[in-house]
Short mmCIF file of C-alpha atoms in Angstrom, two decimals:
data_model
loop_
_atom_site.label_atom_id
_atom_site.label_comp_id
_atom_site.label_asym_id
_atom_site.label_seq_id
_atom_site.Cartn_x
_atom_site.Cartn_y
_atom_site.Cartn_z
CA MET W 1 -5.77 94.42 -28.47
CA ASP W 2 -2.11 95.02 -27.86
CA THR W 3 0.69 93.31 -29.77
CA PHE W 4 4.45 92.92 -29.41
CA ILE W 5 6.59 93.77 -32.44
CA ILE W 6 10.00 92.08 -32.13
CA GLU W 7 13.09 92.34 -34.24
CA GLY W 8 15.05 89.19 -33.56
CA GLY W 9 18.73 88.22 -33.71
CA ILE W 10 19.96 90.63 -30.99
CA PRO W 11 22.13 89.13 -28.22
CA LEU W 12 20.75 90.18 -24.83
CA GLN W 13 23.22 92.07 -22.54
CA GLY W 14 22.95 93.67 -19.07
CA GLU W 15 21.09 93.12 -15.83
CA VAL W 16 17.51 92.41 -14.91
CA THR W 17 15.58 91.86 -11.71
CA PRO W 18 12.56 89.49 -11.83
CA SER W 19 9.21 90.43 -10.25
CA GLY W 20 7.52 88.66 -7.32
CA ASN W 21 6.25 85.24 -7.96
CA LYS W 22 2.67 85.38 -9.29
CA ASN W 23 1.88 81.88 -8.11
CA ALA W 24 2.86 82.93 -4.71
CA ALA W 25 1.11 86.22 -4.68
CA LEU W 26 -2.32 84.83 -5.54
CA PRO W 27 -2.58 82.29 -2.63
CA LEU W 28 -0.94 84.88 -0.20
CA LEU W 29 -3.62 87.34 -1.03
CA ALA W 30 -6.27 84.71 -0.45
CA ALA W 31 -4.66 83.84 2.93
CA CYS W 32 -5.25 87.45 4.13
CA LEU W 33 -8.88 86.44 4.46
CA LEU W 34 -7.97 84.31 7.48
CA THR W 35 -7.46 87.17 9.82
CA ASP W 36 -9.27 90.47 10.84
CA GLU W 37 -5.84 92.16 11.17
CA PRO W 38 -3.82 93.91 8.46
CA VAL W 39 -1.30 91.84 6.47
CA VAL W 40 1.48 93.69 4.57
CA LEU W 41 2.85 91.99 1.44
CA ASN W 42 6.04 93.23 -0.29
CA ASN W 43 7.16 92.62 -3.94
CA VAL W 44 3.66 92.15 -5.19
CA PRO W 45 3.88 91.71 -8.93
CA ASN W 46 1.86 94.37 -10.95
CA ILE W 47 0.18 91.96 -13.31
CA ARG W 48 -3.38 91.27 -14.48
CA ASP W 49 -4.05 88.05 -12.46
CA VAL W 50 -3.05 89.75 -9.28
CA HIS W 51 -5.33 92.71 -9.94
CA THR W 52 -8.16 90.26 -10.77
CA MET W 53 -7.62 88.61 -7.41
CA ARG W 54 -7.63 92.01 -5.77
CA ALA W 55 -11.00 92.80 -7.30
CA LEU W 56 -12.42 89.46 -6.05
CA LEU W 57 -11.18 90.20 -2.51
CA GLU W 58 -12.58 93.72 -2.54
CA SER W 59 -15.96 92.32 -3.57
CA LEU W 60 -15.88 90.30 -0.33
CA GLY W 61 -15.35 93.45 1.66
CA VAL W 62 -11.49 93.43 1.94
CA SER W 63 -9.69 96.76 2.10
CA ILE W 64 -6.48 96.85 0.00
CA THR W 65 -4.21 99.81 0.11
CA GLU W 66 -0.96 100.30 -1.98
CA LEU W 67 1.43 101.62 0.55
CA ALA W 68 4.14 101.93 -2.12
CA PRO W 69 4.82 100.30 -5.41
CA SER W 70 4.62 96.53 -4.94
CA ARG W 71 3.81 97.02 -1.22
CA TRP W 72 0.20 96.24 -0.33
CA GLU W 73 -1.70 96.29 2.98
CA ILE W 74 -4.61 93.81 2.89
CA HIS W 75 -7.18 94.18 5.77
CA ALA W 76 -10.09 91.73 5.85
CA ARG W 77 -11.55 93.40 9.01
CA GLU W 78 -15.09 92.43 8.01
CA VAL W 79 -15.71 89.75 5.31
CA ARG W 80 -19.10 89.67 3.71
CA PRO W 81 -19.92 86.60 1.72
CA ALA W 82 -21.14 87.92 -1.62
CA ALA W 83 -22.00 86.63 -5.10
CA LEU W 84 -18.61 86.66 -6.79
CA ASP W 85 -18.52 88.10 -10.29
CA ALA W 86 -18.43 85.15 -12.70
CA GLY W 87 -16.51 87.18 -15.26
CA LEU W 88 -13.67 87.85 -12.80
CA CYS W 89 -13.58 84.16 -11.68
CA ARG W 90 -13.32 83.14 -15.35
CA ARG W 91 -10.18 85.13 -15.71
CA ILE W 92 -8.08 83.19 -13.28
CA ARG W 93 -7.82 79.65 -12.08
CA ALA W 94 -6.80 81.00 -8.68
CA SER W 95 -10.28 82.18 -7.83
CA ILE W 96 -10.71 78.57 -6.45
CA LEU W 97 -8.28 79.53 -3.65
CA LEU W 98 -11.03 81.60 -2.05
CA ALA W 99 -12.91 78.46 -0.99
CA GLY W 100 -10.56 77.28 1.76
CA PRO W 101 -10.16 80.63 3.48
CA MET W 102 -13.82 81.55 3.24
CA LEU W 103 -14.87 78.25 4.72
CA ALA W 104 -12.51 78.83 7.62
CA ARG W 105 -13.44 82.52 8.15
CA SER W 106 -17.13 82.80 7.16
CA GLY W 107 -18.41 79.20 6.83
CA GLY W 108 -18.86 79.05 3.14
CA LEU W 109 -18.78 80.59 -0.33
CA HIS W 110 -20.69 80.57 -3.61
CA LEU W 111 -18.02 80.37 -6.39
CA PRO W 112 -18.53 80.55 -10.14
CA PRO W 113 -16.33 78.08 -12.11
CA PRO W 114 -12.72 79.20 -12.09
CA GLY W 115 -11.00 80.00 -15.42
CA GLY W 116 -7.35 80.61 -16.32
CA ASP W 117 -5.26 79.18 -19.13
CA VAL W 118 -6.83 76.76 -21.67
CA ILE W 119 -4.36 74.02 -21.56
CA GLY W 120 -6.55 71.04 -21.11
CA ARG W 121 -9.02 69.83 -18.51
CA ARG W 122 -8.10 71.07 -15.10
CA ARG W 123 -9.76 69.17 -12.22
CA VAL W 124 -11.29 70.73 -9.06
CA ASP W 125 -12.12 67.28 -7.65
CA THR W 126 -8.93 67.23 -5.49
CA HIS W 127 -10.00 70.52 -3.84
CA ILE W 128 -13.45 69.33 -3.10
CA LEU W 129 -12.30 65.94 -1.67
CA ALA W 130 -9.75 67.65 0.56
CA LEU W 131 -12.23 70.27 1.87
CA ARG W 132 -14.93 67.62 2.43
CA ALA W 133 -12.39 65.64 4.57
CA LEU W 134 -12.03 68.78 6.74
CA GLY W 135 -15.79 68.96 7.33
CA ALA W 136 -17.00 71.12 4.37
CA GLU W 137 -19.87 70.37 2.10
CA ALA W 138 -19.52 71.18 -1.52
CA GLU W 139 -21.72 70.77 -4.58
CA TYR W 140 -22.04 72.11 -8.02
CA GLN W 141 -25.39 73.69 -8.87
CA HIS W 142 -25.83 73.30 -12.65
CA LEU W 143 -28.66 75.78 -13.01
CA GLU W 144 -26.85 78.51 -11.21
CA ARG W 145 -23.49 77.47 -12.64
CA ARG W 146 -21.71 77.75 -9.35
CA PHE W 147 -19.90 75.77 -6.67
CA VAL W 148 -21.54 76.04 -3.19
CA PHE W 149 -19.16 75.47 -0.23
CA HIS W 150 -20.42 75.57 3.33
CA THR W 151 -19.61 74.14 6.78
CA ARG W 152 -20.95 74.03 10.36
CA GLY W 153 -17.35 73.74 11.52
CA LEU W 154 -14.01 72.51 10.15
CA HIS W 155 -12.11 69.77 11.87
CA GLY W 156 -8.70 68.18 11.45
CA ALA W 157 -8.29 65.11 9.14
CA GLU W 158 -5.91 62.74 7.62
CA ILE W 159 -5.86 63.79 3.87
CA LEU W 160 -4.20 61.84 1.06
CA LEU W 161 -4.41 64.01 -2.11
CA ASP W 162 -5.11 62.00 -5.23
CA GLU W 163 -2.73 64.23 -7.16
CA ALA W 164 0.04 66.64 -5.84
CA SER W 165 -2.05 69.60 -6.92
CA VAL W 166 -0.53 72.94 -6.01
CA THR W 167 -3.81 74.86 -5.58
CA ALA W 168 -5.58 71.95 -3.85
CA THR W 169 -2.73 71.79 -1.39
CA GLU W 170 -3.00 75.51 -0.76
CA ASN W 171 -6.76 75.36 -0.28
CA ALA W 172 -6.45 72.42 2.12
CA VAL W 173 -3.77 74.25 4.15
CA MET W 174 -5.69 77.46 4.40
CA ALA W 175 -8.82 75.66 5.64
CA ALA W 176 -6.85 73.42 8.08
CA VAL W 177 -4.96 76.20 9.89
CA LEU W 178 -8.20 77.33 11.58
CA ALA W 179 -9.81 73.93 11.79
CA ARG W 180 -10.19 72.14 15.18
CA GLY W 181 -7.54 69.53 15.79
CA GLU W 182 -4.67 68.26 13.76
CA THR W 183 -4.50 67.78 10.00
CA VAL W 184 -1.98 65.73 8.02
CA ILE W 185 -1.83 66.29 4.34
CA ARG W 186 0.06 63.65 2.38
CA ASN W 187 1.13 63.92 -1.32
CA ALA W 188 1.16 67.62 -0.80
CA ALA W 189 2.67 69.82 -3.38
CA SER W 190 5.95 71.42 -2.39
CA GLU W 191 6.54 74.15 -4.95
CA PRO W 192 8.24 77.32 -3.75
CA HIS W 193 4.99 79.19 -3.78
CA VAL W 194 3.38 76.53 -1.57
CA GLN W 195 6.30 76.91 0.88
CA GLU W 196 5.78 80.74 0.85
CA LEU W 197 2.15 80.40 1.76
CA CYS W 198 3.04 78.10 4.72
CA HIS W 199 5.72 80.58 5.77
CA LEU W 200 3.24 83.50 5.65
CA LEU W 201 0.65 81.45 7.61
CA ASN W 202 3.27 80.55 10.21
CA ALA W 203 4.14 84.19 10.64
CA MET W 204 0.37 84.94 11.20
CA GLY W 205 0.35 82.34 14.05
CA ALA W 206 -0.37 79.06 12.25
CA HIS W 207 1.34 75.80 13.24
CA ILE W 208 2.51 74.09 10.04
CA GLU W 209 5.37 71.58 10.02
CA GLY W 210 6.99 69.77 7.17
CA VAL W 211 7.17 72.80 4.91
CA GLY W 212 8.95 71.96 1.68
CA SER W 213 8.14 68.30 1.94
CA ASN W 214 5.21 66.25 0.68
CA THR W 215 3.77 65.65 4.09
CA LEU W 216 2.41 68.62 6.02
CA HIS W 217 1.37 68.54 9.70
CA ILE W 218 -0.99 71.28 10.69
CA GLN W 219 -2.28 72.05 14.16
CA GLY W 220 -5.36 74.19 14.04
CA VAL W 221 -5.47 77.47 16.01
CA GLU W 222 -8.35 79.61 17.08
CA ARG W 223 -7.22 82.75 15.30
CA LEU W 224 -4.55 84.22 13.15
CA HIS W 225 -3.02 87.72 13.40
CA GLY W 226 -1.52 90.17 10.99
CA ALA W 227 2.03 89.93 9.63
CA GLU W 228 4.41 91.31 6.99
CA PHE W 229 5.91 89.18 4.32
CA THR W 230 8.09 89.59 1.16
CA ILE W 231 7.17 87.52 -1.84
CA GLY W 232 10.09 85.77 -3.40
CA PRO W 233 11.22 86.12 -7.07
CA ASP W 234 9.27 84.38 -9.81
CA TYR W 235 11.52 81.41 -10.80
CA LEU W 236 9.43 81.04 -14.02
CA GLU W 237 10.48 84.49 -15.05
CA VAL W 238 14.02 83.88 -13.91
CA VAL W 239 14.20 80.77 -16.25
CA SER W 240 12.54 82.74 -19.09
CA PHE W 241 15.41 85.19 -18.92
CA ILE W 242 17.95 82.35 -18.82
CA GLY W 243 16.31 80.94 -21.97
CA ALA W 244 16.15 84.33 -23.71
CA ALA W 245 19.88 84.85 -23.15
CA ALA W 246 20.74 81.33 -24.36
CA VAL W 247 18.77 81.48 -27.59
CA THR W 248 20.17 84.97 -28.46
CA GLY W 249 23.75 84.17 -27.57
CA GLY W 250 23.71 86.92 -24.97
CA SER W 251 25.18 87.37 -21.45
CA ILE W 252 23.00 88.60 -18.62
CA ARG W 253 22.91 88.85 -14.83
CA ILE W 254 19.67 88.21 -13.12
CA ARG W 255 19.52 89.95 -9.80
CA ARG W 256 17.97 88.31 -6.67
CA ALA W 257 17.10 85.16 -8.60
CA ALA W 258 16.90 82.69 -5.69
CA PRO W 259 19.13 80.05 -7.49
CA GLU W 260 18.57 77.59 -4.68
CA TYR W 261 15.15 76.68 -6.26
CA LEU W 262 16.48 75.78 -9.64
CA GLY W 263 18.07 72.35 -8.97
CA MET W 264 16.11 70.18 -11.35
CA ILE W 265 15.59 73.06 -13.81
CA ARG W 266 19.37 73.46 -13.98
CA LEU W 267 19.84 69.67 -14.78
CA VAL W 268 17.31 69.81 -17.56
CA PHE W 269 18.73 72.95 -19.17
CA ASN W 270 22.27 71.55 -18.88
CA ARG W 271 21.06 68.60 -21.09
CA LEU W 272 20.11 71.26 -23.63
CA GLY W 273 23.58 72.74 -23.48
CA VAL W 274 22.55 75.77 -21.27
CA THR W 275 24.70 76.66 -18.29
CA TRP W 276 24.79 79.52 -15.74
CA GLU W 277 26.66 80.42 -12.68
CA ASP W 278 25.43 81.31 -9.26
CA ASP W 279 26.80 84.48 -7.77
CA GLY W 280 25.32 84.77 -4.28
CA PRO W 281 21.59 85.56 -4.84
CA ASP W 282 22.31 86.33 -8.54
CA ILE W 283 22.53 84.22 -11.70
CA VAL W 284 25.03 84.93 -14.47
CA VAL W 285 24.33 83.51 -17.97
CA PRO W 286 27.55 83.51 -20.04
CA ALA W 287 27.61 84.53 -23.68
CA GLU W 288 27.63 82.46 -26.91
CA GLN W 289 26.98 79.12 -25.32
CA SER W 290 27.39 76.09 -27.47
CA LEU W 291 23.92 74.63 -27.38
CA GLU W 292 24.02 70.94 -27.84
CA ILE W 293 21.65 68.25 -26.51
CA ARG W 294 23.37 65.67 -24.44
CA PRO W 295 22.14 62.22 -25.50
CA ASP W 296 21.41 59.46 -23.14
CA LEU W 297 23.73 56.44 -22.78
CA GLY W 298 24.01 54.44 -25.94
CA ASN W 299 23.40 57.67 -27.89
CA ALA W 300 19.58 57.38 -27.32
CA ILE W 301 17.34 60.40 -27.66
CA PRO W 302 16.91 61.99 -24.22
CA GLN W 303 13.45 62.47 -22.81
CA ILE W 304 12.49 65.46 -20.70
CA THR W 305 9.27 64.75 -18.68
CA VAL W 306 7.47 67.12 -16.40
CA MET W 307 7.12 66.03 -12.79
CA PRO W 308 5.72 67.45 -9.54
CA TRP W 309 8.15 69.54 -7.57
CA PRO W 310 11.05 69.19 -7.10
CA GLY W 311 10.85 67.74 -10.58
CA PHE W 312 10.78 69.83 -13.82
CA PRO W 313 7.62 72.03 -13.78
CA THR W 314 5.07 71.92 -16.53
CA ASP W 315 5.03 75.69 -16.74
CA LEU W 316 8.55 75.67 -18.06
CA MET W 317 8.03 73.04 -20.83
CA SER W 318 7.22 75.61 -23.53
CA ILE W 319 10.40 77.64 -22.77
CA ALA W 320 12.55 74.45 -22.83
CA ILE W 321 11.02 73.50 -26.24
CA VAL W 322 12.11 76.84 -27.80
CA VAL W 323 15.56 76.47 -26.34
CA ALA W 324 15.77 73.01 -27.81
CA THR W 325 15.00 74.42 -31.31
CA GLN W 326 18.33 76.28 -31.09
CA ALA W 327 20.42 73.27 -29.85
CA LYS W 328 22.23 70.71 -31.94
CA GLY W 329 20.55 67.27 -31.57
CA SER W 330 17.20 65.66 -30.91
CA VAL W 331 15.11 65.54 -27.67
CA LEU W 332 11.67 64.17 -26.70
CA PHE W 333 9.48 66.32 -24.53
CA HIS W 334 6.64 64.77 -22.57
CA ASP W 335 3.97 66.64 -20.66
CA TRP W 336 1.54 64.09 -19.24
CA MET W 337 -0.28 66.74 -17.10
CA TYR W 338 -2.00 68.85 -19.77
CA PRO W 339 -3.09 67.50 -23.10
CA SER W 340 -3.08 70.86 -24.90
CA ARG W 341 0.34 72.17 -23.75
CA MET W 342 2.12 71.05 -26.90
CA PHE W 343 -0.27 72.52 -29.41
CA PHE W 344 1.54 75.87 -29.45
CA THR W 345 4.46 74.10 -31.33
CA ASP W 346 2.78 74.46 -34.72
CA LYS W 347 3.51 78.14 -34.42
CA LEU W 348 7.20 77.34 -33.99
CA VAL W 349 6.99 74.93 -36.99
CA GLY W 350 5.65 77.92 -38.90
CA MET W 351 8.73 79.86 -37.94
CA GLY W 352 11.03 77.09 -39.31
CA ALA W 353 11.41 74.79 -36.23
CA GLN W 354 11.85 71.04 -36.86
CA ILE W 355 9.22 69.56 -34.51
CA VAL W 356 7.24 66.40 -34.66
CA LEU W 357 3.99 66.36 -32.69
CA CYS W 358 3.76 62.60 -31.58
CA ASP W 359 0.48 63.05 -29.72
CA PRO W 360 -1.12 65.74 -27.53
CA HIS W 361 1.45 65.01 -24.81
CA ARG W 362 4.71 64.48 -26.60
CA VAL W 363 6.88 66.31 -29.26
CA ILE W 364 10.31 65.57 -30.69
CA VAL W 365 12.49 68.62 -31.31
CA ASN W 366 15.35 68.38 -33.90
CA GLY W 367 17.81 71.24 -33.87
CA PRO W 368 19.25 73.70 -34.47
CA ALA W 369 16.83 75.46 -36.79
CA GLN W 370 17.03 78.88 -38.10
CA LEU W 371 13.84 80.61 -37.11
CA VAL W 372 12.31 83.38 -39.11
CA GLY W 373 9.90 86.13 -38.00
CA GLU W 374 6.21 85.40 -38.19
CA THR W 375 2.85 86.78 -37.01
CA LEU W 376 1.87 84.77 -33.98
CA GLU W 377 -1.06 84.49 -31.52
CA SER W 378 -0.32 83.93 -27.82
CA PRO W 379 -2.51 81.06 -26.60
CA ASP W 380 -1.70 81.24 -22.91
CA ILE W 381 0.81 82.75 -20.39
CA ARG W 382 3.60 80.36 -20.71
CA ALA W 383 3.34 79.53 -24.48
CA GLY W 384 3.09 83.25 -25.04
CA MET W 385 6.42 83.93 -23.32
CA ALA W 386 7.86 81.02 -25.19
CA LEU W 387 6.83 82.71 -28.46
CA VAL W 388 8.58 85.90 -27.31
CA LEU W 389 11.86 83.88 -26.88
CA ALA W 390 11.39 82.36 -30.36
CA ALA W 391 10.93 85.85 -31.86
CA LEU W 392 14.00 87.09 -30.11
CA ALA W 393 15.99 84.19 -31.61
CA ALA W 394 14.46 84.60 -35.07
CA HIS W 395 15.77 86.48 -38.07
CA GLY W 396 13.43 89.32 -38.99
CA ARG W 397 10.36 90.74 -37.49
CA SER W 398 7.73 88.92 -35.49
CA VAL W 399 4.36 90.22 -34.38
CA ILE W 400 2.73 88.64 -31.27
CA ARG W 401 -0.86 89.22 -30.80
CA ASN W 402 -3.11 88.62 -27.76
CA ILE W 403 -0.31 89.60 -25.45
CA GLY W 404 -2.86 90.22 -22.69
CA GLN W 405 -2.26 86.55 -21.92
CA ILE W 406 1.45 87.28 -21.37
CA ASP W 407 0.63 90.32 -19.19
CA ARG W 408 -1.38 88.05 -16.87
CA GLY W 409 1.85 86.54 -15.69
CA TYR W 410 4.82 88.76 -16.69
CA GLU W 411 5.19 92.29 -15.29
CA ARG W 412 6.48 94.86 -17.85
CA ILE W 413 8.24 92.08 -19.77
CA ASP W 414 8.69 94.25 -22.79
CA THR W 415 10.36 97.04 -20.70
CA LYS W 416 12.66 94.49 -18.96
CA LEU W 417 13.76 92.97 -22.33
CA GLN W 418 14.30 96.47 -23.67
CA GLY W 419 16.65 97.03 -20.74
CA LEU W 420 18.62 94.04 -22.00
CA GLY W 421 18.89 95.41 -25.49
CA ALA W 422 16.01 93.55 -27.18
CA ARG W 423 14.21 95.28 -29.99
CA ILE W 424 10.67 94.76 -28.69
CA ARG W 425 7.92 97.32 -28.54
CA ARG W 426 4.28 97.30 -27.58
CA ALA W 427 1.75 98.45 -30.09
CA THR W 428 -1.77 99.35 -29.04
CA ALA W 429 -4.49 98.57 -31.56
CA GLU W 430 -6.80 101.47 -32.29
#
């Protein structure tokens, strides 16, 4: 099992370019099942979750060729419904994204339960209800431990999602583009990766209106054709670099960062005393920022709460908490989506952070605290990256184990941080 060994206290300096958005790459790869023509994707991140999705697609008969680094041709000329590998499905939550396109293309799929990060109970009910509205039948077979999806033909429908789920929205969209008639999806997720999926599908010949809003209008078509598409930058990685620069007192430029997506994220980080400048497509984080939490009116402790997009995303809560440990003042963080998101904070407390766990959904951070190096275990992708930031800010050496979790979502993060001057190295256990 690989580990990161990090010597903290070094201000980051230099330039870095984020990889393609993992959360866009996974549904875009699944969408390639919807046509028998080749689809070319550029800026594909070289990370574990993407390679797991590739293996799942190849098991269905899809041909995938790497034309160049980060440039893939995906050709689903003939799709053969197969028994998907349960071990592969357990590795990523995104395996559920195969249901929508396989219903549209082949009439069904047998799907072992999806996996992914262990951050609380993650429902699939919204997926099933949306697909049933489009004419699919779905059941869970307990003995075989699999979901069975099948249909005699998909049709348009009025769908009101009971939660603005990203992957449920993506599944419904992929099924609806080849369904007969018109589909309206209300309370749809509108994250950048949902928008990118819709843009790819439109480039393939789909008719989707309302992209970027919470109401999508989809007119089904008979077939889709091939296309070429470039995946945008991973805004979660962008903000991770912003946070890393802030907690180390460094100054960095993030190339091709798509700052137009960071509106609410900027507001939240401003409340923690973190600022940055937009320079065209780049972001510049200035050095030695005075991190101080801005109180609410009446000097009340501010509250930072996750919300569906364009609100503050749950996947950045862990990063924001680490930044708050280095800021003067107190702040309450509330993640109502996942009951286990906050449990990683005990590792920060072990490093010297002043954090009160109010309940599984809320913590109060009092800063600033001098963090010291520690041996840590990465529990999931986002908390793992947050621990990397904590180690960069800490005095002394930290060892982070189980970094395979981090590798699932961050491409060559150690190499990129080394390019910014961080003292981080990967050690491979014998």
